Coordinates of C-alpha atoms in Angstrom, one line a residue:
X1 CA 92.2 117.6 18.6
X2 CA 94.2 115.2 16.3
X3 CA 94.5 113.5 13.2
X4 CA 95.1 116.9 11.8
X5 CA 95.4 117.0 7.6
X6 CA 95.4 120.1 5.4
X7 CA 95.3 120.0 1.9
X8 CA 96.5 122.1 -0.5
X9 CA 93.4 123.8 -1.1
X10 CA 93.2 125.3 2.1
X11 CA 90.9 122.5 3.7
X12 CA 92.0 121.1 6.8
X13 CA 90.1 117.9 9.1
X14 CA 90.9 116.9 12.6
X15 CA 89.0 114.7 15.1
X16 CA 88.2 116.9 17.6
X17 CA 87.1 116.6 21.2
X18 CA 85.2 118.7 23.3
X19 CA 84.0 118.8 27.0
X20 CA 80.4 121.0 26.4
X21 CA 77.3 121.6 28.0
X22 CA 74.5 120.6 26.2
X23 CA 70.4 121.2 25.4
X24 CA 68.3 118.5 24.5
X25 CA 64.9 119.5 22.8
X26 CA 62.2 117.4 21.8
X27 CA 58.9 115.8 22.1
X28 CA 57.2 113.6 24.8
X29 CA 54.1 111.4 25.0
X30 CA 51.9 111.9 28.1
X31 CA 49.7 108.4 29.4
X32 CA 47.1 109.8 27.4
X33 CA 49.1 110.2 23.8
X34 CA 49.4 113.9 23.8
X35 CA 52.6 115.6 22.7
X36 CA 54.4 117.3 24.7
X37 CA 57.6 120.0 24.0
X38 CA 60.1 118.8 26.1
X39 CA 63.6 120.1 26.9
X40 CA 66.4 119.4 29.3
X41 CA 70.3 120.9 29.6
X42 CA 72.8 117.9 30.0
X43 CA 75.7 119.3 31.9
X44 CA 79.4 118.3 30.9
X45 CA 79.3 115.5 27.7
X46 CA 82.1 114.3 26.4
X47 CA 81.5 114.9 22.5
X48 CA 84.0 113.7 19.7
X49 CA 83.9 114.2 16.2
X50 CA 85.3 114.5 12.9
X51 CA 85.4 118.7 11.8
X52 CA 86.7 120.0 8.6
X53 CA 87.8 123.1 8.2
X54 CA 87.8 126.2 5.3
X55 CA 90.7 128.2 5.5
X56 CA 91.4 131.8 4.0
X57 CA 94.5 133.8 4.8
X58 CA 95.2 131.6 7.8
X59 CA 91.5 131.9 9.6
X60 CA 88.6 129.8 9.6
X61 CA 85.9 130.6 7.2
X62 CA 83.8 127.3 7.4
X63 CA 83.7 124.3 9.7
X64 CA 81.5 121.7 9.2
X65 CA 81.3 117.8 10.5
X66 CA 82.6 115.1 8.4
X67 CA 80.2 112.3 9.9
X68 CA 77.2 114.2 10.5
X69 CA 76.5 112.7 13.5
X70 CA 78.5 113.4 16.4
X71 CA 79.5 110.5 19.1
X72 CA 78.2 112.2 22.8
X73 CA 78.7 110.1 25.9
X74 CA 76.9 110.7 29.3
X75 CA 76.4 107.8 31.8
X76 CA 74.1 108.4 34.3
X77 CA 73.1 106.2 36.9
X78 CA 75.4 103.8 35.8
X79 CA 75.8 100.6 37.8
X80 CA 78.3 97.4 36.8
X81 CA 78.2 93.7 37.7
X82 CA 81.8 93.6 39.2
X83 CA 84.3 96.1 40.6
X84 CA 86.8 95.1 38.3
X85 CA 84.6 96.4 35.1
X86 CA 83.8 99.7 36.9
X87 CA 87.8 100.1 37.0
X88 CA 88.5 98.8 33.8
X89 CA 85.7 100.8 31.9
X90 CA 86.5 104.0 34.1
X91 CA 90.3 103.9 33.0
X92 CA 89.0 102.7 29.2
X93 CA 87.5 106.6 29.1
X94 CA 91.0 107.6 28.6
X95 CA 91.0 106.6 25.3
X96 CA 89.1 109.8 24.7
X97 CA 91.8 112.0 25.4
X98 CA 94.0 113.0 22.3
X99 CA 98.0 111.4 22.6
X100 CA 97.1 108.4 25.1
X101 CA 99.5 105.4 24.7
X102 CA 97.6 102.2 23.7
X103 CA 99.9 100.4 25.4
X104 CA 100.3 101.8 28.8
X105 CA 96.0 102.3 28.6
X106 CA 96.1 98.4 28.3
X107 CA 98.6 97.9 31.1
X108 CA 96.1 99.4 33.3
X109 CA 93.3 97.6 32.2
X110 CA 94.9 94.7 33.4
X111 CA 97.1 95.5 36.2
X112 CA 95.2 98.7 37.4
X113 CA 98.0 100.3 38.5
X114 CA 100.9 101.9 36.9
X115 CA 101.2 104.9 34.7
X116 CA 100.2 106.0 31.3
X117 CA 101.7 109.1 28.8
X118 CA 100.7 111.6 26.6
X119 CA 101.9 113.2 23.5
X120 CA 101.6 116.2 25.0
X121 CA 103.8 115.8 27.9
X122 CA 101.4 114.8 30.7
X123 CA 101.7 111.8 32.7
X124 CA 99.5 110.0 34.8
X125 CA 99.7 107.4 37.4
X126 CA 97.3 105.5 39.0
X127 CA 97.4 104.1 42.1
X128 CA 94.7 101.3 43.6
X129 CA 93.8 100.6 47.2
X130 CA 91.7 97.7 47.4
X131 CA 89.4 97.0 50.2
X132 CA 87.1 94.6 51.8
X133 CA 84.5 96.8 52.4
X134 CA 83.1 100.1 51.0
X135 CA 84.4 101.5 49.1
X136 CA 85.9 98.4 47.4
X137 CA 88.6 99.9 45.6
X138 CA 89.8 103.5 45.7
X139 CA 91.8 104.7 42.8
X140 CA 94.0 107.9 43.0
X141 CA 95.2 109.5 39.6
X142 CA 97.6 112.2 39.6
X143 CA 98.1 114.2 36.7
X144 CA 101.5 115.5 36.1
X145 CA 103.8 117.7 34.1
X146 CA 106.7 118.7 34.9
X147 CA 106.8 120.5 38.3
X148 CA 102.6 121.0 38.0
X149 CA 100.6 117.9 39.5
X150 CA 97.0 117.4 40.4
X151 CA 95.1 114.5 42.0
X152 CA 91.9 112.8 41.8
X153 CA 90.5 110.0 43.4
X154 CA 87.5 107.7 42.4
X155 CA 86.0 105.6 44.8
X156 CA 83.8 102.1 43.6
X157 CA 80.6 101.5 46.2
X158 CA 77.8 98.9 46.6
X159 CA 74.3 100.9 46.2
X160 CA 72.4 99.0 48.3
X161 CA 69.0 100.7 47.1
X162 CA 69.7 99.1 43.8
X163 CA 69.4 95.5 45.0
X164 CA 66.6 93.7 45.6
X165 CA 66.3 91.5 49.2
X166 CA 65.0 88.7 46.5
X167 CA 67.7 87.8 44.4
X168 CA 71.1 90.2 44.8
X169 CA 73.1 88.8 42.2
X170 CA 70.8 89.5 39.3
X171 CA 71.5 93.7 39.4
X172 CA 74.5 95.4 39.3
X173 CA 74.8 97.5 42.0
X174 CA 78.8 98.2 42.2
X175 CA 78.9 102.5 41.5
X176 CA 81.8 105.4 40.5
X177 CA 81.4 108.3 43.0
X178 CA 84.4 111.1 42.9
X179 CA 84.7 114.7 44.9
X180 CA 85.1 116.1 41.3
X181 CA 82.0 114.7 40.1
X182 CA 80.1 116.2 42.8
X183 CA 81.5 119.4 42.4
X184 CA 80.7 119.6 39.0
X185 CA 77.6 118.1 38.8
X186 CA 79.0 115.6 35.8
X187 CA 78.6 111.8 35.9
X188 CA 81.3 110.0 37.8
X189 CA 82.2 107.7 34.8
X190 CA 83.3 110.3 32.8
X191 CA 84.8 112.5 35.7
X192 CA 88.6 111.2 35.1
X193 CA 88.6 111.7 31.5
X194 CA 86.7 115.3 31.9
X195 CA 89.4 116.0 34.4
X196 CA 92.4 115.5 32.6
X197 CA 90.9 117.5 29.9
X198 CA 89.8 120.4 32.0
X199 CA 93.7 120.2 33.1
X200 CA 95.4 119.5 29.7
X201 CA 93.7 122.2 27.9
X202 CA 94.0 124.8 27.9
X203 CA 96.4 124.9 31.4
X204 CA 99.9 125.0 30.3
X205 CA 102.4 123.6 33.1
X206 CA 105.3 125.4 33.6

């Protein structure tokens, strides 16, 4: 979380960010117009949102959300135009994490290779191979802090089955695919921002 205030009444707000699994319920229309109850679980969204929160003798009493709507990102089966955007928007994702420099984030987006800090005393550099063929770029972030360090790499591929023999350039068909996002069945567009969460909090380095 941050943007933390409290008040002197004992009520406290802070955006807050949180890596959950989620439930979707609802209704769907079959081909001939009936309703049908419909439910799926949607493993591993990236949720952010502004929380207040009661306080009495130091504990939580209340929490409630500011907006009343909270802002959930999931991309699956995401495709881009260019290579370039898949990079730029995958490293943009950072901007979720609480304490990211604006200024190194923007470095990236342009050079694609460098480092970025935190406020919390992370770092993370990124390194890009680029290629000719598939993948087309491979990016390798390591997280550190420090004597702790992890790594994670993100590779960009051409999905052939997305792209019609008939006219190529009209669908994007450049993809994310990452180890991590495999192994934890999340969408590889959010799997470098989910990571350095899932590191950052609530693993302390030492």
């Amino acid at each position: 979380m941050n943007e933390v205030k409290i008040s002197r009444r004992g009520l406290a707000t802070a955006q807050v960010f949180l890596l959950v699994d989620a439930e979707y319920s609802g209704w769907r229309i079959d081909e001939d117009g009936t309703l049908l109850a419909h439910s799926s679980n949607l493993p591993q969204i990236l949720v952010r949102d502004m929380l207040s929160f009661t306080l009495d003798g130091g504990a939580v009493t209340r929490a409630r959300s500011e907006t009343g709507q909270a802002t959930a990102s999931r991309a699956d089966n995401h495709a881009y135009s260019d290579p370039s955007d898949a990079l730029f928007e995958l490293i943009d994702t950072l901007r979720l994490i609480p304490g990211a420099e604006e200024d190194d984030l923007e470095d990236l987006m342009v050079d694609g290779t460098g480092y970025t800090t935190f406020s919390n005393g992370f770092d993370l550099a990124v390194e890009v191979e680029h290629g000719g063929g598939d993948p087309h770029w491979t990016a390798t972030f390591t997280l550190s802090k420090k004597e702790w360090s992890a790594t994670l790499e993100v590779r960009c591929e051409w999905d052939s089955l997305r792209v019609p023999y008939e006219d190529p350039d009209l669908f994007p068909a450049y993809v994310l695919t990452s180890d991590e996002a495999y192994a934890r069945n999340i969408p590889a567009e959010w799997a470098l921002a989910a990571w350095a969460i899932d590191h950052m909090w609530p693993h302390e380095a030492t």
